[in-house]
Coordinates of C-alpha atoms (C1' of nucleotides) in Angstrom, one line a residue:
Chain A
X188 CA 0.0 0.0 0.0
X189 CA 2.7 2.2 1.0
X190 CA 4.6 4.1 -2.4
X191 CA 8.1 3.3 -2.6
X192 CA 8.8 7.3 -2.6
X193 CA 12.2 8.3 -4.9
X194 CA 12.5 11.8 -4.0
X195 CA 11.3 14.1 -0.8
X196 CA 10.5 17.3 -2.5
X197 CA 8.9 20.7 -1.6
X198 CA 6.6 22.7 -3.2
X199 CA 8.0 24.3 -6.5
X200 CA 5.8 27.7 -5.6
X201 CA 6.5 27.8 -2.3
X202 CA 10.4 27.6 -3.0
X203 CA 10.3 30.4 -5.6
X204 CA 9.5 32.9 -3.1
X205 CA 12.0 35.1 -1.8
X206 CA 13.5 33.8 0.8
X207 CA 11.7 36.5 3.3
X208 CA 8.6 35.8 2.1
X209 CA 8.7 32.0 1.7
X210 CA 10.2 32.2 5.8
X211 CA 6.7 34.3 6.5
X212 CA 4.4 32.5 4.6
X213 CA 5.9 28.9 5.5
X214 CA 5.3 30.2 9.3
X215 CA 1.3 30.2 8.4
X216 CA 1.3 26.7 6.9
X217 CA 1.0 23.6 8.7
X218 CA 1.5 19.8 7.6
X219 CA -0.6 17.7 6.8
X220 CA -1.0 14.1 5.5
X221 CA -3.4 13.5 2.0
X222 CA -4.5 10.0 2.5
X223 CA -5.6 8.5 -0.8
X224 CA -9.0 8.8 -2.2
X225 CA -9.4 11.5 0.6
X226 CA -11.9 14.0 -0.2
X227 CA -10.9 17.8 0.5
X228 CA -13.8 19.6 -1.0
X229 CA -16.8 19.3 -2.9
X230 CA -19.2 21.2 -5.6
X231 CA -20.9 24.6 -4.0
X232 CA -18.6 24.0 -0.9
X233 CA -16.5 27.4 0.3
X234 CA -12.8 26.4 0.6
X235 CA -11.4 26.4 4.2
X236 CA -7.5 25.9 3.5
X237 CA -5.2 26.4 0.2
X238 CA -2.7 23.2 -0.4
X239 CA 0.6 22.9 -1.5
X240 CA 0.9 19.4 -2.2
X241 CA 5.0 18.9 -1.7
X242 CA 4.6 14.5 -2.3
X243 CA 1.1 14.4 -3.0
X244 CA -1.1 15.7 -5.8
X245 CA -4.9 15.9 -6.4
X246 CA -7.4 16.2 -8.7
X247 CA -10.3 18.7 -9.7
X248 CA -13.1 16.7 -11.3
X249 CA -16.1 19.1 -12.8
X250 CA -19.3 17.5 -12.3
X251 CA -21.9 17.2 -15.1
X252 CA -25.5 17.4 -15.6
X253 CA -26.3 13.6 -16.6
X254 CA -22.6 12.3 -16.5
X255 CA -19.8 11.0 -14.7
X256 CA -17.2 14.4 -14.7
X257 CA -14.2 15.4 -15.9
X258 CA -11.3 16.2 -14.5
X259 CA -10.3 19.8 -15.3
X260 CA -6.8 20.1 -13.3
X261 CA -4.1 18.0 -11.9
X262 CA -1.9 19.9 -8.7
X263 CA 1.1 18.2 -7.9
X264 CA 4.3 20.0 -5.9
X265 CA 4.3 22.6 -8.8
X266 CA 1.0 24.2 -8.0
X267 CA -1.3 24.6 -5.6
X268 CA -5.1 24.5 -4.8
X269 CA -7.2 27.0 -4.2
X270 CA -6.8 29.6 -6.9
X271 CA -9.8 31.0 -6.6
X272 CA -9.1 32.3 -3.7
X273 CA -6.4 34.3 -5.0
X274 CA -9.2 36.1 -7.7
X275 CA -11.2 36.7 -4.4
X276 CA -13.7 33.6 -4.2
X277 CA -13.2 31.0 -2.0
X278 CA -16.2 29.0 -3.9
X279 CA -15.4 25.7 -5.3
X280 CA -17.4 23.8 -8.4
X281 CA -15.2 21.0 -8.4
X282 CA -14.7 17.4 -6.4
X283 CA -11.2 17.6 -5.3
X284 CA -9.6 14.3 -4.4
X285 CA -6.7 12.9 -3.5
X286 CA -4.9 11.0 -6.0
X287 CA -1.9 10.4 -4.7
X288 CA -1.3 10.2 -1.3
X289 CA 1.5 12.1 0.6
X290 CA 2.2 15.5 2.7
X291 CA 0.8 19.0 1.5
X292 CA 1.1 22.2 2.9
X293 CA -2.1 24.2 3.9
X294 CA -2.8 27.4 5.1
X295 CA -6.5 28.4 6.2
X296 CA -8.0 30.8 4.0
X297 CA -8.0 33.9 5.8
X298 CA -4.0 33.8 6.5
X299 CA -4.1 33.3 3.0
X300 CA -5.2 36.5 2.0
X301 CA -3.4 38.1 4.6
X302 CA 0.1 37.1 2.9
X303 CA -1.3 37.6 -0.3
X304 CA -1.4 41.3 0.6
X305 CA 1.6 41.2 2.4
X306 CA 3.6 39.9 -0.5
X307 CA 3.8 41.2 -4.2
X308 CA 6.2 38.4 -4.8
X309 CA 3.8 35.7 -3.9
X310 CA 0.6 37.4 -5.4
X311 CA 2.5 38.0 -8.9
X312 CA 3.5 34.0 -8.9
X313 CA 0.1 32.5 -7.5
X314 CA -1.0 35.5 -10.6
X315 CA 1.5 33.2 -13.3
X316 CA 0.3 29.9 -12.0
X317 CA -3.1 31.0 -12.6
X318 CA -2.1 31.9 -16.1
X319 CA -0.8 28.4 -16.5
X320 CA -3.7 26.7 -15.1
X321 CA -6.0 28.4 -17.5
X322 CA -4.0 27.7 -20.7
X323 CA -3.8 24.1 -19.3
X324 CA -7.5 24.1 -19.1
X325 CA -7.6 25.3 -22.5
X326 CA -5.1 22.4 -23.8
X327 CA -7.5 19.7 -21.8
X328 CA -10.6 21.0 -23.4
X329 CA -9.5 20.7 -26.6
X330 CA -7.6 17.2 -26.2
X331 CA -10.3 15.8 -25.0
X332 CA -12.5 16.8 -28.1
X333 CA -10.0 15.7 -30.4
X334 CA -7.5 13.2 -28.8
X335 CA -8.7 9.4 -28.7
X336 CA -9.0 7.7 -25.3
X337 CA -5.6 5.8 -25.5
X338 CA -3.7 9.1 -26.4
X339 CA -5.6 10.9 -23.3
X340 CA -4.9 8.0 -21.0
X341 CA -1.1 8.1 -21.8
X342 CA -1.4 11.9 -21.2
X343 CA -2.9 11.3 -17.8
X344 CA -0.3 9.1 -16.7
X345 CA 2.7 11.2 -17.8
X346 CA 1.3 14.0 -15.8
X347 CA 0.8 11.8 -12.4
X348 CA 4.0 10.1 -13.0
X349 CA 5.6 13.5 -13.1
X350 CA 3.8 14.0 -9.8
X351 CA 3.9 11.2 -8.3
X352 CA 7.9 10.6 -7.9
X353 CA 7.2 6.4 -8.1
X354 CA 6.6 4.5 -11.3
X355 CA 3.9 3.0 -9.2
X356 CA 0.3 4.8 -9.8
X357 CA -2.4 3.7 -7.5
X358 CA -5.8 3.7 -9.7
X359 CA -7.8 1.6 -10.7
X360 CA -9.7 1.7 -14.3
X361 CA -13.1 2.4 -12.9
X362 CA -11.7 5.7 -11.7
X363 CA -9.5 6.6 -14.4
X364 CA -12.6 6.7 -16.4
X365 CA -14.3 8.6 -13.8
X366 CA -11.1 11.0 -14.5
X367 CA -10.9 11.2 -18.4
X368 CA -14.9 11.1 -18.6
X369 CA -15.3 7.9 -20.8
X370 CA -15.9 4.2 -20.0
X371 CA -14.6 1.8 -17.4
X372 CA -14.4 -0.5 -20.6
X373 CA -12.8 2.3 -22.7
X374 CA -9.6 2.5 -20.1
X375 CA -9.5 -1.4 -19.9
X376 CA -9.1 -0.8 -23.8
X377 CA -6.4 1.7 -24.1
X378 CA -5.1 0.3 -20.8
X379 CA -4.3 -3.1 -22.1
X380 CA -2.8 -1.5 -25.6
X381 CA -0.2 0.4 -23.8
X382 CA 0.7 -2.9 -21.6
X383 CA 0.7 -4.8 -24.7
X384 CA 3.3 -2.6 -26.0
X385 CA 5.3 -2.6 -22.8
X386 CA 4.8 1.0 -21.7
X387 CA 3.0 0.0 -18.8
X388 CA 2.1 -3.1 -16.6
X389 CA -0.7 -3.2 -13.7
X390 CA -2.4 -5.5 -11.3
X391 CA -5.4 -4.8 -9.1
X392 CA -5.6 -1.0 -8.4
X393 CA -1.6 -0.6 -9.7
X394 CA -0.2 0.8 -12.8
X395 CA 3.3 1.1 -13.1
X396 CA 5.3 2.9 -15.8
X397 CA 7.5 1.0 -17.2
X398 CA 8.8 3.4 -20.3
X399 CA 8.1 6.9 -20.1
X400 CA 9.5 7.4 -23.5
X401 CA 7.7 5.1 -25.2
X402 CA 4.5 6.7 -23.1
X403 CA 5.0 10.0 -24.2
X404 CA 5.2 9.1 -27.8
X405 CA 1.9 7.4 -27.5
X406 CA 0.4 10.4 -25.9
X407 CA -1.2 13.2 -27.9
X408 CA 1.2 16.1 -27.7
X409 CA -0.8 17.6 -25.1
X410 CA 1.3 16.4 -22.2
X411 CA 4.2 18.0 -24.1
X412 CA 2.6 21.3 -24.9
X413 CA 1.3 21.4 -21.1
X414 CA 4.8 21.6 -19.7
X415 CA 6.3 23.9 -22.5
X416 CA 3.2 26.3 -21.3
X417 CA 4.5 25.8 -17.7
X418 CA 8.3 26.8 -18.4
X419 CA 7.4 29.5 -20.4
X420 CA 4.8 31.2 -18.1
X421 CA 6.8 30.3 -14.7
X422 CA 10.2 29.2 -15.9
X423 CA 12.0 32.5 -15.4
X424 CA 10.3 32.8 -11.9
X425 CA 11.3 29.0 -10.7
X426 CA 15.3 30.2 -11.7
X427 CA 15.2 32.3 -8.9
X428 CA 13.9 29.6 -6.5
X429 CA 16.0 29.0 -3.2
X430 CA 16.1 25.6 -1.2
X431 CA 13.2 25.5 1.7
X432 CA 16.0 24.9 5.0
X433 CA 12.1 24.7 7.2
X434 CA 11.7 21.5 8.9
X435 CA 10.7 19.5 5.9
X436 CA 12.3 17.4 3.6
X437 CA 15.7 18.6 2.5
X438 CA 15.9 18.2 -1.4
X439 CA 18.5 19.5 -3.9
X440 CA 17.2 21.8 -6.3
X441 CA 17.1 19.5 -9.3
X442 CA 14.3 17.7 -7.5
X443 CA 11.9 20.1 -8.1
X444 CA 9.7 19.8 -11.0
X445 CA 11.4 21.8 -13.9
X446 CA 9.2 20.9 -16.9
X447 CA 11.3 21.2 -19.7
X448 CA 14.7 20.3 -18.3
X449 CA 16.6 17.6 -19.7
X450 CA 17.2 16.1 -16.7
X451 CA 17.1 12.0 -15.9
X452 CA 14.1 10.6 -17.2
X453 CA 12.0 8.6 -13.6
X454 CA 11.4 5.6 -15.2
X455 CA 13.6 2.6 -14.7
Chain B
X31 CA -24.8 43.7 -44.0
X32 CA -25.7 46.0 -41.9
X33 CA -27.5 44.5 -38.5
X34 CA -30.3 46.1 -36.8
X35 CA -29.6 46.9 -33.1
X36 CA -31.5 46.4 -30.6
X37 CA -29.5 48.9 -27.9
X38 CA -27.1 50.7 -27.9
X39 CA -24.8 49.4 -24.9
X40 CA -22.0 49.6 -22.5
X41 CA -19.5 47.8 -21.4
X42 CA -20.4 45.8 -18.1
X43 CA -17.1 45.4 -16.5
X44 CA -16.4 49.5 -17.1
X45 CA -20.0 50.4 -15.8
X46 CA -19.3 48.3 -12.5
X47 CA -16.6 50.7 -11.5
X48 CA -17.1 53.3 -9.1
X49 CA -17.3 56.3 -10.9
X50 CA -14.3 57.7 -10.3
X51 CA -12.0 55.2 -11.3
X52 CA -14.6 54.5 -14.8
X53 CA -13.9 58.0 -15.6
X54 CA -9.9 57.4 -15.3
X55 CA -10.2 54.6 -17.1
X56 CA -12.2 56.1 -19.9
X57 CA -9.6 58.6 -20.0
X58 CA -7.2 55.8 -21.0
X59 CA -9.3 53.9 -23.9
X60 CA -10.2 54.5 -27.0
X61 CA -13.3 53.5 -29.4
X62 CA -12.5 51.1 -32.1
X63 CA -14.7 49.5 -34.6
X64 CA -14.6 46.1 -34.7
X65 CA -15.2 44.7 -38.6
X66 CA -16.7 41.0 -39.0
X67 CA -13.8 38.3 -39.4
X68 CA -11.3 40.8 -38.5
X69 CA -8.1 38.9 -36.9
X70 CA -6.8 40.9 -33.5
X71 CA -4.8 38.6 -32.2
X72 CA -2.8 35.3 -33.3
X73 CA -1.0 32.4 -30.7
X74 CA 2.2 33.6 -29.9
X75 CA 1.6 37.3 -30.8
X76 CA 2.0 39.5 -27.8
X77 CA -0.9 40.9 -26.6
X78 CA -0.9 45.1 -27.8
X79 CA -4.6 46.1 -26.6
X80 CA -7.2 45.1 -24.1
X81 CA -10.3 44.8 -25.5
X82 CA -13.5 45.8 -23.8
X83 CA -16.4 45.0 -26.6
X84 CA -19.6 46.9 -26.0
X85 CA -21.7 46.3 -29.1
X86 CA -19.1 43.7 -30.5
X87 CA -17.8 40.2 -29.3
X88 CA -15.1 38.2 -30.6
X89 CA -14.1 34.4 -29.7
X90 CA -11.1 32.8 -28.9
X91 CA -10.3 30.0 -30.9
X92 CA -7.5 27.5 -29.4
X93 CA -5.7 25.8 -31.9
X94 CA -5.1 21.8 -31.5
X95 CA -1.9 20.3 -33.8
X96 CA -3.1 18.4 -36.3
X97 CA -7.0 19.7 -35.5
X98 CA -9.4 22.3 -36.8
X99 CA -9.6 23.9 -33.2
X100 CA -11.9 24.7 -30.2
X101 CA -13.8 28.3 -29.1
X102 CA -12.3 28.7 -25.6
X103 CA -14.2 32.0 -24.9
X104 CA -16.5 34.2 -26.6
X105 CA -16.2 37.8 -25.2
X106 CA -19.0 40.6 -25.7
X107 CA -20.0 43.5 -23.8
X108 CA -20.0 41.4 -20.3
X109 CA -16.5 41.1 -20.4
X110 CA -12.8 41.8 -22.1
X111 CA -10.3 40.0 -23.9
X112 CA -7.0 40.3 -22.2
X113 CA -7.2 38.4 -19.0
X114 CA -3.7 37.6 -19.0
X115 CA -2.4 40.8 -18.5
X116 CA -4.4 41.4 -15.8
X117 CA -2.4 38.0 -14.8
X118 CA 1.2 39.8 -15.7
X119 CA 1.2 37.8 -19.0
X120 CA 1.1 39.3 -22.4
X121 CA 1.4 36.4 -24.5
X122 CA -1.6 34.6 -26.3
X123 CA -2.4 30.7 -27.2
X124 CA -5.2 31.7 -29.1
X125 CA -6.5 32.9 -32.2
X126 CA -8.5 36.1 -31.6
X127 CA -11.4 36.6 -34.2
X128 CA -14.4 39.5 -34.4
X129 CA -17.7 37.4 -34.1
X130 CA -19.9 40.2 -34.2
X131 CA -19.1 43.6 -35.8
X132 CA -19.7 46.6 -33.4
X133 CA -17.5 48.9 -31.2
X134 CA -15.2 48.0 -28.6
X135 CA -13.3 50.0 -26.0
X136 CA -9.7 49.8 -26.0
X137 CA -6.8 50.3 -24.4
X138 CA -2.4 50.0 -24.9
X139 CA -1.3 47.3 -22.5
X140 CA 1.1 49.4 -21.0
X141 CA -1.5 52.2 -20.2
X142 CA -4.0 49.2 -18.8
X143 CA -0.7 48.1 -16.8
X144 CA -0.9 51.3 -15.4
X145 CA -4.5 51.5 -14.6
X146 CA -4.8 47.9 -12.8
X147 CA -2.1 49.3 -10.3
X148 CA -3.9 52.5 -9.5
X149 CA -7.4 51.1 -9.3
X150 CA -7.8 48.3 -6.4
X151 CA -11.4 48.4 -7.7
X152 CA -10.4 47.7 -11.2
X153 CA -8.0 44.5 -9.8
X154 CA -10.7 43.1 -8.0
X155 CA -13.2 43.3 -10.6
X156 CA -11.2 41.9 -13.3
X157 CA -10.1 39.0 -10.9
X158 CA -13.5 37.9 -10.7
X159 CA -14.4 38.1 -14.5
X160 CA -11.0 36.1 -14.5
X161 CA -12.6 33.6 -12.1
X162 CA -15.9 33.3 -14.1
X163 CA -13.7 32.8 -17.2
X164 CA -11.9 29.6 -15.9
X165 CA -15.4 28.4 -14.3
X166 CA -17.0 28.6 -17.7
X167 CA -13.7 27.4 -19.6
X168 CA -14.4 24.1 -17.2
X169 CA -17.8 23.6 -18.3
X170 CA -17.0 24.1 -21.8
X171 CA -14.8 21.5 -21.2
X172 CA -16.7 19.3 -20.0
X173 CA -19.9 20.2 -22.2
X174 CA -17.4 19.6 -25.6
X175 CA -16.8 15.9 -23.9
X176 CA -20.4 15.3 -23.4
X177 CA -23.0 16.7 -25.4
X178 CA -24.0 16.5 -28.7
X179 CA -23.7 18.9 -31.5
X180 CA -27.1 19.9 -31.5
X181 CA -27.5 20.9 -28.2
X182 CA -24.0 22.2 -28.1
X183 CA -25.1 24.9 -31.4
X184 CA -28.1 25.8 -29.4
X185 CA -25.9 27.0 -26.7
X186 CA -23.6 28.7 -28.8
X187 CA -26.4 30.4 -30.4
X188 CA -28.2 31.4 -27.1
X189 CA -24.2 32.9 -25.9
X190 CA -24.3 34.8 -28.9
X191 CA -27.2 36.4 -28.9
X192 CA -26.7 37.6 -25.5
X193 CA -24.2 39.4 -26.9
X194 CA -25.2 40.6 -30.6
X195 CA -28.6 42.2 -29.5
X196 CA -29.7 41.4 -32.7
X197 CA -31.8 38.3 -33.7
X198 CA -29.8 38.3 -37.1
X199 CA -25.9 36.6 -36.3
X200 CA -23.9 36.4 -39.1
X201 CA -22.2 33.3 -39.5
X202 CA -22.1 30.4 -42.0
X203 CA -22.2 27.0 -41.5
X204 CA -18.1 26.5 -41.5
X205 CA -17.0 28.8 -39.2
X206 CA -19.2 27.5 -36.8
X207 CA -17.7 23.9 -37.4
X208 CA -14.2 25.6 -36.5
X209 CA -15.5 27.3 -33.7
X210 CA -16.9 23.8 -32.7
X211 CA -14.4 21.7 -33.4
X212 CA -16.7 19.1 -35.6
X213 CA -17.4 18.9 -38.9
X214 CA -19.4 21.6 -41.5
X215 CA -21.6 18.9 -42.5
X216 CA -22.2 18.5 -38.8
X217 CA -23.7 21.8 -37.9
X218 CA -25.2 21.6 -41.5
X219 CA -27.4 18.8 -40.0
X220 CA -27.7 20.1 -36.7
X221 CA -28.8 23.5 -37.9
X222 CA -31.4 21.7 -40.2
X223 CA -33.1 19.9 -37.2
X224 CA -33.0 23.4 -35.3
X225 CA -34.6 25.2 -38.3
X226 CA -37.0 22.1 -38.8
X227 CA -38.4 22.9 -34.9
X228 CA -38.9 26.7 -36.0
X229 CA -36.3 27.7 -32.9
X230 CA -34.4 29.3 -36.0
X231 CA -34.0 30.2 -39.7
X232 CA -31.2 30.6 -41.8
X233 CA -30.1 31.3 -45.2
X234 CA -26.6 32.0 -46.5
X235 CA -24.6 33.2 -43.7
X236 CA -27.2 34.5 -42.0
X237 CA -28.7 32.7 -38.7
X238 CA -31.8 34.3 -37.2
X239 CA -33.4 33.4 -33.7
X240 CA -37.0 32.7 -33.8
X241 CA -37.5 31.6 -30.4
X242 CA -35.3 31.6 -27.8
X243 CA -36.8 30.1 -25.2
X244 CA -37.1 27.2 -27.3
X245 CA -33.5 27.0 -28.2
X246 CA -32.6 27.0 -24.6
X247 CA -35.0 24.0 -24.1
X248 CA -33.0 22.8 -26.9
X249 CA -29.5 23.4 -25.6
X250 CA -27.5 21.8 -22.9
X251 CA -28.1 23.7 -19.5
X252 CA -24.0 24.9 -20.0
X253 CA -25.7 27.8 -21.3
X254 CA -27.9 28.7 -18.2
X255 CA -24.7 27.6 -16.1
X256 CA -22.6 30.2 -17.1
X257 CA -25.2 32.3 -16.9
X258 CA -25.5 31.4 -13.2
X259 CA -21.8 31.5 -13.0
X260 CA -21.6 35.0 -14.1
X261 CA -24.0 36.2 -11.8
X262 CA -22.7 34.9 -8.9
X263 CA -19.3 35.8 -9.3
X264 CA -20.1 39.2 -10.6
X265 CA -23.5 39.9 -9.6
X266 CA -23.1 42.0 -6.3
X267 CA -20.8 44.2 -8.1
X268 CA -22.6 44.9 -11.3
X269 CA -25.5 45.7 -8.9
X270 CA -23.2 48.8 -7.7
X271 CA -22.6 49.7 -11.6
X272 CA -23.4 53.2 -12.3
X273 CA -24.0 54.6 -15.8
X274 CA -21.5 55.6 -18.0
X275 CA -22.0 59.6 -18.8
X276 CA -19.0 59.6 -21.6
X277 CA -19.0 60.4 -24.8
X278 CA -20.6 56.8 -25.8
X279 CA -23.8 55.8 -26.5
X280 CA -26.3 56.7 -23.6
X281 CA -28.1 53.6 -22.0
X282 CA -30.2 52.3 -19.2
X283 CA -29.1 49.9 -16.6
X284 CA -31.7 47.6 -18.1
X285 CA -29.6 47.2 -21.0
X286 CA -26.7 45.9 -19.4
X287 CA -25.9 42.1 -19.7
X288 CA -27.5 40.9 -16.4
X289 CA -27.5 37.2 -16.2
X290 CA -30.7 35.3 -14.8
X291 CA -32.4 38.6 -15.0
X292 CA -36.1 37.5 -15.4
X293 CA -35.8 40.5 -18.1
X294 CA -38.2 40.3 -20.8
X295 CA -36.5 38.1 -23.4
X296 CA -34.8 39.8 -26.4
X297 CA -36.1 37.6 -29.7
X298 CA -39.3 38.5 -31.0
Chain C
dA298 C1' -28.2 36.9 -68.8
dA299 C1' -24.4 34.1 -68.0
dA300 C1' -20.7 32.8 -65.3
dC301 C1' -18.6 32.3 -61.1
dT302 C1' -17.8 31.8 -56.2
dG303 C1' -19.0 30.3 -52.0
dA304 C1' -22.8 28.4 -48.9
dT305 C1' -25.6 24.7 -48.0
dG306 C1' -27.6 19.8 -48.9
dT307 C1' -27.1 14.9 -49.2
dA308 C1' -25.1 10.5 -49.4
dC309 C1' -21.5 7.0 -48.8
dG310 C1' -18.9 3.8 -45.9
dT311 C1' -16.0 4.1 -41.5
dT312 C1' -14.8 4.5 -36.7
dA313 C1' -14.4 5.3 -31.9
dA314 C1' -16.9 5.8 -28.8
dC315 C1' -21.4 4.2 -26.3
dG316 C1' -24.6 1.2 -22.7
dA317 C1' -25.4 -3.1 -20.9
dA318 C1' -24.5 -7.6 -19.6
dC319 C1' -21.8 -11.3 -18.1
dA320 C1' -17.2 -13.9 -17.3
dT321 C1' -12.9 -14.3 -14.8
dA322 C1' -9.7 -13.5 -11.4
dG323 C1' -7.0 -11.2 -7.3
dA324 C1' -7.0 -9.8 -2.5
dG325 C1' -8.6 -9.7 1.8
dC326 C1' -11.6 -11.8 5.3
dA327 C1' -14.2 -15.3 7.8
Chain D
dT155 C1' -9.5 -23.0 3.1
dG156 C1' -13.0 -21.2 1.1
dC157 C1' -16.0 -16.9 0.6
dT158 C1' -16.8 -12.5 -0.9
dC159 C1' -15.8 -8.3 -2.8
dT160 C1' -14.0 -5.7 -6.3
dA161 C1' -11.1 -5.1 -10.4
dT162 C1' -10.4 -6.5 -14.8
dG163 C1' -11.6 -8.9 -19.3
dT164 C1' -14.8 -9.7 -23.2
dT165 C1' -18.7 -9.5 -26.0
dC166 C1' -23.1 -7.7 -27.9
dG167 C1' -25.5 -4.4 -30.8
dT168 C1' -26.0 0.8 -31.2
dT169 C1' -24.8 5.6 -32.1
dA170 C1' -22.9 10.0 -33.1
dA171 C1' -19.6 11.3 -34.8
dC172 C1' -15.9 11.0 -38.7
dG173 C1' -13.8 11.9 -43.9
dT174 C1' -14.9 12.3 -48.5
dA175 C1' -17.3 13.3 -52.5
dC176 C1' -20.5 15.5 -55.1
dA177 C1' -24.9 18.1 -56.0
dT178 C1' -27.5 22.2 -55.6
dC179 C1' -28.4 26.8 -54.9
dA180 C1' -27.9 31.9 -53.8
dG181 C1' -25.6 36.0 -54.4
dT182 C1' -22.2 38.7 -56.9
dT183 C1' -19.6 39.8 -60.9
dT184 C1' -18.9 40.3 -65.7

DNA sequence: AAACTGATGTACGTTAACGAACATAGAGCA
DNA sequence: TGCTCTATGTTCGTTAACGTACATCAGTTT
């Protein structure tokens, strides 16, 4: 049950700040543990805490009239939740779920806006990430018009694998089609394509990347184009970024996700 | 060529600001025409203006490799095109295209810089129009997964006249496939079943709303969701709007885009 | 009036999904 | 060990799209 973890790792956002401010606002967070499957908020709900997953990530899945949902975001250590809060609402439309389970930061919502006033630095980057979420958005609405089910499903697991630090993804198929908005059969599909073709294997509730090469050439370029969007909107602000020395995890600064970088591919 | 007006009309965002900062901001912009079909913005370009349409509305198209594309937002006089600058961003994914012809309030991205720093109003405003954007973006997401052409033309037709005040919209049968993302013979078909239930007529280029409260039976309830979106992100401060007394066109608060008003209907 | 251009109509086979139902098989529990 | 969930595998017919091709028709131009 327990993920064989390769790398502790803070929060990309949280490390970009300048070191005063990231001291400040680490001093409103606290701790806590995302237990899979966990659910942190639901549809009409107001948000009581923003998170900064560090090892963990979620997911935002819109509900629809007459269907299962889809899943309009994916926050891992290089984002956050909550960014409505930052454009003044503290409403929520979405489930929010725990996908993969692991530490977060939180801070309650009304520290929240106090450091947002406090700190230009952190208001201008939560401001970028925003950016980034909605030209994400934009990329996820039109993949999933266009892009067949195996493409999407090779998408998804780049994108948790690059959150996840394990090769080991904890899903089963009924909820991956929860996720991508299709059939349970139509995952078991595409699913047993890409094992067939030795870019995955899985067991009961377990997928585990096995080629993440051969994955992202069997993706639609979607998972590409979402972390060129990334770099380019928050690249020059994640340069500046400064180890976190708090009581967490140390971790080297190649750790943190830097899409873009040719750094060591995770697999193998 | 010409359309018919209904009313002459602001700008909703502009009218919601107190008066003092709406005159500043006046100050700053200038009046453009919009022409059908014109292109103001490409992916990659740099933003140069904010647009705030009054009588106009353009769409943003989202271009998908290998794909015809995907409408991402349609702007009229309820909102602005330009969010990301508002977000410190200048660049653009999309392609930016004049749906309807009409005039639009503009202004230099440097001045509007300039303006979002002086007017705490003018921030706060625009963060929640930002907010309603990504909400809707998420059900158009969702609503391009789900529903059917037919129901998805309907809402697009319903969006559009909310923002054309004019029965007449001038469009053919391929651009709306692009703006879509399906096939011309698709809305071809589609647009035949619509016609065949007297909710419109059409002829060469030309659609015209016969009854609207049919095409909303006819449509998905995305339309009446962002409609509801709208209005509760931005309804308590378009209540505080205040009339603009420039040089434009005079109006009455009626005319102002006001979702879920139970306003008399515009068709007929 | 004739020719031309672009918008709309219709028809073909193809495909990637769909919904539903049932079969098999792992993992944990009694 | 066997029982019971729950996850995965497989099959059925159905459907709303798809791509392509060509026909018709309405404005506009010559």
């Amino acid at each position: 049950m327990e993920h064989e973890k390769r790398v502790p790792i803070n929060n990309s956002l949280i490390a970009a700040l300048p070191q005063k401010d990231r001291r400040h606002f680490l001093a409103g967070c606290e701790k806590v543990k995302l237990v899979l499957s966990e659910v942190i908020g639901e549809p009409g709900e107001a948000l009581r805490h923003i998170y900064f997953p560090t090892d963990s990530f979620i997911s935002l899945v819109r509900p629809i009239q007459g269907h299962t949902g889809l899943e309009v975001a994916l926050v891992g250590n290089e984002g956050m939740h909550g960014i409505s809060v930052v454009l003044g609402i503290d409403s929520s439309y979405s489930h929010v779920l725990v996908q993969g389970e692991g530490l977060a930061m939180r801070m309650d919502v009304a520290s929240f806006r106090r450091e947002l006033r406090l700190s230009q630095a952190l208001q201008q980057l939560l401001n970028r990430y925003i950016y980034v979420r909605l030209c994400q958005l934009e990329q996820t609405a039109a993949c999933t018009r266009f892009h067949v089910v195996e493409e999407r499903l090779a998408r998804w697991l780049l994108m948790t694998h690059d959150r996840a630090f394990s090769d080991e993804l904890h899903i089963t198929h009924e909820f991956l089609a929860f996720i991508l908005g299709v059939r349970r059969v139509g995952i078991t599909r595409a699913a047993g394509s890409l094992q067939k073709r030795n870019l995955i294997s899985y067991r009961r509730g377990i997928i585990t990347v096995l080629d993440r090469r051969g994955l992202e050439a069997a993706s639609c370029n979607c998972y590409r184009a979402d972390r060129t969007t990334y770099d380019d909107i928050l690249g020059e602000k994640l340069q500046n970024m400064t180890i976190c020395e708090d009581d967490m995890h140390t971790t080297s600064n190649q750790d943190i996700f830097k899409p873009r970088s040719s750094g060591p591919e995770r697999a193998h």
